[in-house]
XYZ file of C-alpha atoms in Angstrom:
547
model
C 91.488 -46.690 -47.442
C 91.502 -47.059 -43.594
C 93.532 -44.004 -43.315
C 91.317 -41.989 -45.912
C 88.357 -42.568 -43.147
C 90.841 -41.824 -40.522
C 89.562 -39.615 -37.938
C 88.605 -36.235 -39.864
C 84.876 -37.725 -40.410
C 84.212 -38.119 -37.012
C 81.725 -35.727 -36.326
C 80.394 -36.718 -33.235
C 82.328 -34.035 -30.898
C 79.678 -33.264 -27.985
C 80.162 -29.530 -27.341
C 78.213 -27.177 -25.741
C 75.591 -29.008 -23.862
C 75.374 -28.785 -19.872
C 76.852 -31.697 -17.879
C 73.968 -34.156 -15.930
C 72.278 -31.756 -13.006
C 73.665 -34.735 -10.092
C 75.604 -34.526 -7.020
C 74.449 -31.103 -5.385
C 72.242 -30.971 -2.301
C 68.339 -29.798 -3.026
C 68.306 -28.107 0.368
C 70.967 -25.828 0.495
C 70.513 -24.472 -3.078
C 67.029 -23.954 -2.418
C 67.395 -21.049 -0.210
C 63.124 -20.148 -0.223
C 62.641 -23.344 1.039
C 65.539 -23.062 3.622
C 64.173 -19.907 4.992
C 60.810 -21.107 5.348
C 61.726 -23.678 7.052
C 63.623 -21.593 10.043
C 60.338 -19.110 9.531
C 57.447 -21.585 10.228
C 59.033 -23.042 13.272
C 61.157 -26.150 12.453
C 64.480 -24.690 12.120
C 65.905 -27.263 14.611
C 65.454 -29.672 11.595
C 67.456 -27.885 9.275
C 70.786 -29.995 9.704
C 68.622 -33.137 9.127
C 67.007 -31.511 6.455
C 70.536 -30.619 4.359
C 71.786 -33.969 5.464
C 68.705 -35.681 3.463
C 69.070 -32.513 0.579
C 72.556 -34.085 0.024
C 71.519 -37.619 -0.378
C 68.582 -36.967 -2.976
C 70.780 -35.349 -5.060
C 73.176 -37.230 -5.520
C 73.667 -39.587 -9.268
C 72.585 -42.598 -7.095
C 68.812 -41.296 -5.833
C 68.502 -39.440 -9.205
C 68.807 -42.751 -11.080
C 66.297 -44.641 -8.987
C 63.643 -42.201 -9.134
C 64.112 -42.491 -13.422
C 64.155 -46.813 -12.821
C 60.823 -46.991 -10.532
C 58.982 -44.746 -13.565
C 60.547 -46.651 -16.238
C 59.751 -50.267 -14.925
C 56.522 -49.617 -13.761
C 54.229 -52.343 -11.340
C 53.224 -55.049 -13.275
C 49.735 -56.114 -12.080
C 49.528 -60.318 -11.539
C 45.995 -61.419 -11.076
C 46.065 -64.818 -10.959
C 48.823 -67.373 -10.361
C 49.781 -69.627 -12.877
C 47.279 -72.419 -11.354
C 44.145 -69.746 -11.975
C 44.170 -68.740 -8.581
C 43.777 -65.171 -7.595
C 46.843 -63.536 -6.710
C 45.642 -59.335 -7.054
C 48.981 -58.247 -6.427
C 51.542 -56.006 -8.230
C 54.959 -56.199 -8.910
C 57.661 -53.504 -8.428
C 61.411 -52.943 -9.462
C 63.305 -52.594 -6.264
C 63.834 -48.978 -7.072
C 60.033 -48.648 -6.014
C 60.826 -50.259 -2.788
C 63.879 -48.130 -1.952
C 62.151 -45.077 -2.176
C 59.375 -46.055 0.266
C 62.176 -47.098 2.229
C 63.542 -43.832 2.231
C 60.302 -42.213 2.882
C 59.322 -44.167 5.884
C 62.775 -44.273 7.292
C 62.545 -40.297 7.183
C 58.669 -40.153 8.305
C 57.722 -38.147 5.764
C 54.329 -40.019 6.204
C 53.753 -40.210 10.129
C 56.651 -38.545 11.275
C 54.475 -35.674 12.524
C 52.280 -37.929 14.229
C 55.007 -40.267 16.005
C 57.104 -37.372 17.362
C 54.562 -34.205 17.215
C 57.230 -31.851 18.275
C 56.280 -27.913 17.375
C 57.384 -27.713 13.895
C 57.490 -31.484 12.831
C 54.115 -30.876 10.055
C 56.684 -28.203 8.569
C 59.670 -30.437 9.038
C 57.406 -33.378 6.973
C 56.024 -30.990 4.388
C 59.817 -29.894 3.668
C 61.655 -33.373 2.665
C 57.965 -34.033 1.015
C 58.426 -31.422 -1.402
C 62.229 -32.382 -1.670
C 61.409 -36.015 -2.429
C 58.822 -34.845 -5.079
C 61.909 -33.938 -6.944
C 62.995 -36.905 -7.380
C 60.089 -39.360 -7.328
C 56.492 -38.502 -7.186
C 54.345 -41.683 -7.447
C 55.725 -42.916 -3.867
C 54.444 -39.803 -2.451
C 50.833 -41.280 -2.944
C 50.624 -44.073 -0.422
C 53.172 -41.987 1.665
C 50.482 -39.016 2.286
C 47.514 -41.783 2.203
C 49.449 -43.015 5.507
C 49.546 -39.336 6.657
C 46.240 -38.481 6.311
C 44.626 -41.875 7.302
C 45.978 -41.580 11.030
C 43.677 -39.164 12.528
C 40.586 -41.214 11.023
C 42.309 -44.540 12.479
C 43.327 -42.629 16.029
C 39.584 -41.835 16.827
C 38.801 -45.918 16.829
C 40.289 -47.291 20.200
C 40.712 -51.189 18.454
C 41.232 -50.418 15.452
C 43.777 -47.838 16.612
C 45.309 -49.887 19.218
C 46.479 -52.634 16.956
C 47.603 -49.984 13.662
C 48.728 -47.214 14.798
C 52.101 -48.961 16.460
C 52.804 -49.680 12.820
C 51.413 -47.054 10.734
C 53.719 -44.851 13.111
C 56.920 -47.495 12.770
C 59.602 -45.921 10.553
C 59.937 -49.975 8.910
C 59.147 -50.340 5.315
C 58.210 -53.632 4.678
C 57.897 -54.646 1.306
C 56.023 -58.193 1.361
C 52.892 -59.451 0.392
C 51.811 -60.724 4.127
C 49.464 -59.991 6.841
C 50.224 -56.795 8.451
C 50.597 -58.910 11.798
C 53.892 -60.020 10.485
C 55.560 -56.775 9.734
C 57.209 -53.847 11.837
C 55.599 -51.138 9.942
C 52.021 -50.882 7.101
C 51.327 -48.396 4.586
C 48.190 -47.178 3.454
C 45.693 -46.896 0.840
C 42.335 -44.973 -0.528
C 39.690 -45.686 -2.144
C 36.627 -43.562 -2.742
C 36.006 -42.674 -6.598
C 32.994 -44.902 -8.020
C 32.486 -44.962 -12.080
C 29.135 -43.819 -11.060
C 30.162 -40.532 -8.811
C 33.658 -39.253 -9.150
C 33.853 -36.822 -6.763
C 30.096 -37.212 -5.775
C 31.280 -39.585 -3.311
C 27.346 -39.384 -1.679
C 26.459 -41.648 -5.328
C 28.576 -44.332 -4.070
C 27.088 -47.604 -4.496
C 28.812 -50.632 -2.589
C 26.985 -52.051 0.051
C 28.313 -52.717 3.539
C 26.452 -55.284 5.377
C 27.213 -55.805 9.022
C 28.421 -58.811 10.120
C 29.011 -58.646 13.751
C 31.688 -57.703 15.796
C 31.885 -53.825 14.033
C 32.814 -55.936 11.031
C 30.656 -55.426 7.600
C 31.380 -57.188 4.303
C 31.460 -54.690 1.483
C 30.023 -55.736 -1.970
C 30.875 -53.327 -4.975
C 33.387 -52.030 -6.822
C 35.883 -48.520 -7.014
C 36.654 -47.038 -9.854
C 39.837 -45.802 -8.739
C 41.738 -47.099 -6.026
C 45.388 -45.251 -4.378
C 48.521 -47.470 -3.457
C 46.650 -51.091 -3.927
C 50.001 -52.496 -2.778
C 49.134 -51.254 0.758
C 48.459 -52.796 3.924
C 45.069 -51.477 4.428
C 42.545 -48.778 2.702
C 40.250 -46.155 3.990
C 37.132 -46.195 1.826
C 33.672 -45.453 1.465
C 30.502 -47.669 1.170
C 26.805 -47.282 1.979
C 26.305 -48.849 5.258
C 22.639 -48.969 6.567
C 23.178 -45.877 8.142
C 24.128 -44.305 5.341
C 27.518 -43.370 3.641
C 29.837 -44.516 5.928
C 33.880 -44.751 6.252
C 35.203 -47.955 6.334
C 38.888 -49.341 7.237
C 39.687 -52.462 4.880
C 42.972 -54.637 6.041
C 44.776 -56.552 2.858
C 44.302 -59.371 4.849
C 41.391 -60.569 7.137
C 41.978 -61.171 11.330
C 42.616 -65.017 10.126
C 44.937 -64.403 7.518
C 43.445 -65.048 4.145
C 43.688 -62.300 1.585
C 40.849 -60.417 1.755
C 38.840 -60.545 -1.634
C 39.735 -57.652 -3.386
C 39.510 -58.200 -6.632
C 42.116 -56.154 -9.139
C 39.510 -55.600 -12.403
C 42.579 -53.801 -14.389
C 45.963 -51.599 -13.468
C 44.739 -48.080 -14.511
C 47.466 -46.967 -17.201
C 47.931 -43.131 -16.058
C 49.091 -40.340 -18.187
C 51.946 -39.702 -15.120
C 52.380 -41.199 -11.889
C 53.662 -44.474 -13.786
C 55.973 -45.781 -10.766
C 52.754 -45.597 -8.492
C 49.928 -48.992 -8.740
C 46.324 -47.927 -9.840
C 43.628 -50.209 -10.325
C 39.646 -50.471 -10.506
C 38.734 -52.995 -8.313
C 35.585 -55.006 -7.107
C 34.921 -56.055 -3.554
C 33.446 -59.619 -3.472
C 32.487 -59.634 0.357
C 35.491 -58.067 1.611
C 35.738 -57.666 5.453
C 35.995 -54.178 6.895
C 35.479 -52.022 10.055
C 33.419 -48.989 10.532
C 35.335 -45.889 11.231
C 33.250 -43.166 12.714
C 29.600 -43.364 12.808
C 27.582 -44.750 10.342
C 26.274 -42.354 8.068
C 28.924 -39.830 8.826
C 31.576 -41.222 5.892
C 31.309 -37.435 4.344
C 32.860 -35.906 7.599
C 35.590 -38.656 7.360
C 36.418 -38.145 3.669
C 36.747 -34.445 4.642
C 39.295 -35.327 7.584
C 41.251 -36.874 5.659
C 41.224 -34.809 2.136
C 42.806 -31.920 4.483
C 45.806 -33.735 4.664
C 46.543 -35.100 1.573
C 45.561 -31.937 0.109
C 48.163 -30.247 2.163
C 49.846 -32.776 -0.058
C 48.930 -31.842 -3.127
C 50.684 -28.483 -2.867
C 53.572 -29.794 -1.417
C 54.112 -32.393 -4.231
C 53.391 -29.599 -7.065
C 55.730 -26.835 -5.247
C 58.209 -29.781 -5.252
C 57.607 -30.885 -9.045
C 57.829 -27.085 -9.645
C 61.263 -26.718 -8.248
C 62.679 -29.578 -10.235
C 61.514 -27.967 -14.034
C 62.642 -24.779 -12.608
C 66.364 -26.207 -11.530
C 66.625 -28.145 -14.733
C 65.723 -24.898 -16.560
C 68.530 -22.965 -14.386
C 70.714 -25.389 -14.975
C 70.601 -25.895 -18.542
C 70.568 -22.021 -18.983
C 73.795 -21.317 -17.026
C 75.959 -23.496 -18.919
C 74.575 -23.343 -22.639
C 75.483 -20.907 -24.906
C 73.670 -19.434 -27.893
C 74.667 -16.194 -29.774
C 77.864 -14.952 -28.198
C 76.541 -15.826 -24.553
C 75.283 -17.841 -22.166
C 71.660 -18.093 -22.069
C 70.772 -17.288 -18.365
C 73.027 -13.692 -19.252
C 70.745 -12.927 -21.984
C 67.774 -10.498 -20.997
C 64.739 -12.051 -22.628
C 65.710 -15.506 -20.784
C 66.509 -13.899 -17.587
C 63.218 -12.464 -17.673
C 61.473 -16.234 -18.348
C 63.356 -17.394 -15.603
C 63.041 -14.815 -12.800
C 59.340 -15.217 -13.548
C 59.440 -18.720 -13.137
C 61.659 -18.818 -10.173
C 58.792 -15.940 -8.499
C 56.146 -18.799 -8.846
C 57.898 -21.261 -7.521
C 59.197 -18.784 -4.320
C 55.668 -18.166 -4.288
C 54.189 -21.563 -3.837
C 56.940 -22.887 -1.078
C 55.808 -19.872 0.649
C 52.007 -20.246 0.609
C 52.518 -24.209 0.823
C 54.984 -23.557 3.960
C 52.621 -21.142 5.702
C 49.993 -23.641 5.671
C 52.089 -26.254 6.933
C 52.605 -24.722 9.703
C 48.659 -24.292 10.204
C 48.682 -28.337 10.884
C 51.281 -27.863 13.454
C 49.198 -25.431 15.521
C 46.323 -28.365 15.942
C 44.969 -26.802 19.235
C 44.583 -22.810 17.930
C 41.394 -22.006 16.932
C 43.026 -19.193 14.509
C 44.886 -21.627 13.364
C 42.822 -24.225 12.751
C 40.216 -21.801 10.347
C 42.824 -20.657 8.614
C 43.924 -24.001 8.065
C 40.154 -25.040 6.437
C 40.469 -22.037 4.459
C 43.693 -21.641 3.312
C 44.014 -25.525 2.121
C 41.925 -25.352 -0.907
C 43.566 -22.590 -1.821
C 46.987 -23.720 -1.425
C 45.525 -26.796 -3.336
C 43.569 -25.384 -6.170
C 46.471 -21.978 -7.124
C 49.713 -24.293 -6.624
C 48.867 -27.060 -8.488
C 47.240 -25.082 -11.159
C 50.246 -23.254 -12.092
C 52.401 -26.400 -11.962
C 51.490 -27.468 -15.440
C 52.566 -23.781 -16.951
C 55.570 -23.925 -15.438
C 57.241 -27.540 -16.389
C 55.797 -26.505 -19.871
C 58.028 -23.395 -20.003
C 61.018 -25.218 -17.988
C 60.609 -27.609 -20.998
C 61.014 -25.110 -23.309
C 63.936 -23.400 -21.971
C 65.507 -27.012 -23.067
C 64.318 -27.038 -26.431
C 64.354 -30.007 -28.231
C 66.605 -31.637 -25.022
C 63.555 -31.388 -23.174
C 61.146 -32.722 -24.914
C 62.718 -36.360 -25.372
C 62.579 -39.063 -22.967
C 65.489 -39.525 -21.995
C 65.858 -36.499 -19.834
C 63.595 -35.574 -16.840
C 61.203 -33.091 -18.230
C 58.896 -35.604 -19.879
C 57.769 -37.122 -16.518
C 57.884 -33.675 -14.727
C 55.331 -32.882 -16.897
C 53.008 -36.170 -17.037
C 53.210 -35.684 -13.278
C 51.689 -31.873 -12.951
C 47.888 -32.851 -13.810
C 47.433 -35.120 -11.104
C 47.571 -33.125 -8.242
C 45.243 -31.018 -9.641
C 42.738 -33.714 -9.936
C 42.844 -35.394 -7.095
C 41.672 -34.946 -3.960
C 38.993 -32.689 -5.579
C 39.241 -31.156 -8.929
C 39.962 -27.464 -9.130
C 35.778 -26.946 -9.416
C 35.498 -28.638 -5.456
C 38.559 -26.403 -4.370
C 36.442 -23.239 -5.065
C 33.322 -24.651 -3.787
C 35.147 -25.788 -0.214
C 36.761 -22.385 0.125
C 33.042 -20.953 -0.092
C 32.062 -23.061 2.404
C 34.678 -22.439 4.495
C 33.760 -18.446 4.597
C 30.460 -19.371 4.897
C 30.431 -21.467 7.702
C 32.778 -19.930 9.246
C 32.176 -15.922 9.602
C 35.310 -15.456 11.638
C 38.006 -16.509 9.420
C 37.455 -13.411 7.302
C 38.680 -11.559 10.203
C 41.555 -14.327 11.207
C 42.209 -14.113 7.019
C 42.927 -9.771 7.589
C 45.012 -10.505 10.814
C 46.867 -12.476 8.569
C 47.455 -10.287 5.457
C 48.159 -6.937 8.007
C 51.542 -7.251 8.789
C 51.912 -6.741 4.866
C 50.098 -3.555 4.550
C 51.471 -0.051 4.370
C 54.255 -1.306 2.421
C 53.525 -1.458 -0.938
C 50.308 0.400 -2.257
C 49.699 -2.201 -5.247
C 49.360 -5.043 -2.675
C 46.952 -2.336 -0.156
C 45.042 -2.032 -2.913
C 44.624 -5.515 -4.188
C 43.899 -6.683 -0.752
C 41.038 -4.078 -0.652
C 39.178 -5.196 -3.599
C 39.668 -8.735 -2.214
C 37.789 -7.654 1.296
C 34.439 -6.215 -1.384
C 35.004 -9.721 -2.946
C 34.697 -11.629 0.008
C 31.555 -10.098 1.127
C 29.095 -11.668 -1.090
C 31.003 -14.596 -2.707
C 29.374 -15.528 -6.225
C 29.949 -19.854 -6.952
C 30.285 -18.640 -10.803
C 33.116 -16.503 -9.609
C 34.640 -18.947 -7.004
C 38.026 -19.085 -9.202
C 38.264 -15.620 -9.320
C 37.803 -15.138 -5.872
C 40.320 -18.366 -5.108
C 42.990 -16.777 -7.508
C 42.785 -14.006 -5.495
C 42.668 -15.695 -2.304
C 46.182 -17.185 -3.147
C 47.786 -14.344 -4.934
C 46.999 -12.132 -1.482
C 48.544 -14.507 0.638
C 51.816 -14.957 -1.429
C 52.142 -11.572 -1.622
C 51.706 -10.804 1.838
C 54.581 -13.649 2.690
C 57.001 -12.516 0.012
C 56.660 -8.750 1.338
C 56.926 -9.910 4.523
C 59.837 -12.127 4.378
C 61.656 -12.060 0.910
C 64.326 -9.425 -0.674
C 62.420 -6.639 -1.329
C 63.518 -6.757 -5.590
C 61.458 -10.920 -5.166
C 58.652 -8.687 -3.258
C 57.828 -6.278 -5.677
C 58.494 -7.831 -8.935
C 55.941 -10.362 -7.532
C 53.534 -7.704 -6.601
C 53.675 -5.488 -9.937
C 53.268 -8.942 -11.882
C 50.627 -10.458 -9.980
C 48.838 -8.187 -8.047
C 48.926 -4.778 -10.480
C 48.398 -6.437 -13.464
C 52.078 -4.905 -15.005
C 52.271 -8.734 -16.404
C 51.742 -10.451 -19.641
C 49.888 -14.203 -20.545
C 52.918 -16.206 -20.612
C 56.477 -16.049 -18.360
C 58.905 -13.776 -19.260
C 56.820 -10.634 -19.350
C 58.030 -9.277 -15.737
C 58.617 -5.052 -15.899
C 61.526 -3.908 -17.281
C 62.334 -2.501 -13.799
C 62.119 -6.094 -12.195
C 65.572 -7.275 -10.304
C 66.173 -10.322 -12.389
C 69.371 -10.870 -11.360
C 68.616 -10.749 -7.719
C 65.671 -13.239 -8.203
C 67.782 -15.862 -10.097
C 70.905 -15.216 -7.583
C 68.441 -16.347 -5.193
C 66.767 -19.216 -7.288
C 69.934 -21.177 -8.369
C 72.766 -19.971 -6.243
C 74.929 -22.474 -8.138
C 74.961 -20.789 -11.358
């Protein structure tokens, strides 16, 4: 009977499915992000930058970005004794990406060495690390943005900054006084507010010494495994921005009471939580009164973020997609040959070339900290960057998913969290709604950046009449903005700039495909309705060189 069920009913032959997407270097495939790099002024980091492409992609960094999602923190309130413990616990794989993140500065590199460049060198392995794990990214830009807050308050300042600005990752539940390097955290959402951060109700009382004990609660609070937290409270003064250590000057854990781990759609490797403040000690940063200003400061820079982590989440649906195409077969053929799915990819691989472009450009806007061009394009062009990117993040991991089929809808591959993960930029930091409102502030209060926003787009002019003549009605567009047609006017914003960058600096076949798509309206509602004329082999030549 044994030899009746011999080995003519084993079906199980695996054919025709691509082999894992591990040991190639993110870097030096990714020839858009390569270029901008030399482009924006930190070419001199390029070698580091491949060096670091290598290591993320290789089967061992691939497999600890899937373990920190899959084990996520466990929240531990109280000790076995009923004692308050408001800490969370992490498989290691959490702790060796931080590691990996600090090590590299990819939070206050720029600010420990601020060589020209080094915003664009940070905003590079950011978006490379968002390809392989996203949730660390949160307390990693929270540290970013958090210096230039911390920097403007000599004691505070004089005691942090050392080891904000230490490369150390230090994983232990301590006093910050005991470790080489500190992370940090945010908290600003109330239940009450959202992003109506004025409707904030905890108290701060003051206490003496610039030290006020905070009474309330936040709805949502960033990284509460972190050293420290910048948040917001109503001081007597008014809204105010405080700093709040883990740990008070004496050593006891500061009472910050965990309420509940918020269970997130994505971002499952990262620690959530809604937490009250029972008295919990914290300094003033800034003036009293002036915590909107703050909030501002420091929403630039994590904003930045946001497009970074998107163009970077982006990247990885597209490369799976790419992948998966250029080694499956269906009908006679592999599927990247085929013309209807060379047309879905080019299309995606133009967004994506699109939004390292745009996100790159701005980057280098933080590196150029004492231009005052610079620095308004920088307030305008962030909420743009911030509202377009991560708004077309979610259409494309939902078409890289596709281009998988049934492979990529199951959990066991990396599309799943790729596409948990896309909402979240979009929400935070200021919904898509505040984007549009801040840009039409920014041209409001600012009546030269139109002008520095021209200088910008001119070098692209005279080269292709679709973009002339989108950039034209843009110009009517921006002289009476309408708040019911911020989005419009945003979309636009973005699409200009991308445009102008791509003209400017990519193969002319990316160039125009972009421009007939985007700009002239040649374009369907879904990818994979480029012209017919479109060079699709040149754009996917250029998007997976590997193939």
């Amino acid at each position: 009977m044994s030899e009746i069920l011999g080995s003519g009913f084993d079906t199980h032959a695996v054919t025709n499915q691509p082999p894992l997407l591990e040991h190639y270097n993110l870097y030096t495939s990714h020839i858009a992000l390569r270029e901008a790099v030399q482009r924006e002024g930190a070419g001199w980091a390029d070698p580091e930058i491949a060096v670091a492409g290598a290591e993320l992609g290789t089967a061992e960094w691939i497999a600890r970005g899937v373990a920190a999602n899959q084990h996520p923190p466990e929240l531990k309130r109280f000790d076995r004794f009923g004692n308050p413990l408001d800490t969370f616990e992490f498989h290691p794989a959490w702790h060796e990406c931080l590691g990996w993140l600090k090590r590299h500065g990819v939070d206050t590199g720029a600010w420990a060495d601020p060589k020209p460049g080094a915003h664009v060198r940070r905003a590079a392995l950011f978006q490379l690390f968002a390809e392989i794990e996203a949730g660390s990214l949160c307390p990693t830009t929270m540290t970013y943005g958090a210096v230039p807050a911390i920097a403007r308050e000599p004691e505070v300042a004089a005691e942090w900054l050392p080891r904000l600005l230490s490369p150390h990752y230090d994983s232990r539940f301590v006093p910050a006084s005991q470790k080489a390097g500190a992370m940090m955290g945010m908290g600003m959402t109330e239940k009450q507010g959202g992003s109506d951060v004025r409707a904030n109700t905890t108290r701060a009382e003051p206490v003496g010494d610039s030290w006020y004990r905070l009474v309330g609660h936040k709805w949502f609070f960033s990284a509460s495994m972190s050293d420290a937290f910048l948040v917001t409270a109503q001081a007597p003064g008014g809204l105010t921005c405080f700093f709040l250590p883990r740990f008070t000057p004496d050593g006891r854990q500061n009472p910050i009471r965990h309420q509940r781990a918020k269970d997130k759609l994505g971002d499952r490797s990262n620690s959530g939580a809604e937490v009250e403040f029972q008295g919990a000690l914290a300094r003033c940063i800034g003036e009293e009164g002036r915590g909107v200003p703050s909030v501002i400061e420091m929403a630039t820079y994590t904003r930045l973020d946001c497009a970074n982590g998107t163009t970077g989440l982006m990247r990885a649906a597209l490369v799976q997609a790419l992948h998966h195409a250029s080694h499956r077969r269906a009908f006679g053929a592999r599927l990247i040959d085929q013309p209807l799915m060379r047309n879905v990819l080019a299309d995606m691989a133009l967004e994506v070339e699109a939004a390292v472009a745009l996100s790159m450009r701005v980057a280098r806007c933080f590196d150029r900290q004492d231009d005052l061009a610079e620095l308004a394009l920088r307030r305008l062009l962030t909420p743009v960057a911030k509202y377009w990117i991560c708004k077309r993040g979610a259409n494309v991991a939902v078409e890289a998913m596709e281009v998988l089929g049934g492979n990529g809808y199951v959990e066991d591959g990396p599309m799943p969290r790729l596409y948990r993960q896309m909402p979240l930029n979009s929400i935070w930091e200021g919904s898509g709604n505040i984007m549009c409102l801040d840009v039409l502030r920014a041209v409001a209060r600012m009546p030269d950046v139109v002008g520095i926003l021209d200088a910008e787009l001119a070098p692209a002019l005279g080269r292709d009449e679709r973009f002339d003549q989108f950039v034209a009605k843009l110009k009517n567009a921006l002289v009476r903005p309408d708040e019911s047609s911020a989005r419009r006017l945003v979309e636009q914003l973005a699409l200009a700039l991308q445009a102008a960058l791509l003209i400017r600096f990519a193969p002319e076949g990316v160039a125009a495909a972009f421009c007939m798509s985007r700009l002239a309206g040649d374009w369907g509602n879904a990818f994979g309705t480029l012209p017919g004329n479109s060079d699709l082999g040149g754009i996917l030549v250029r998007a997976w060189p590997l193939s």
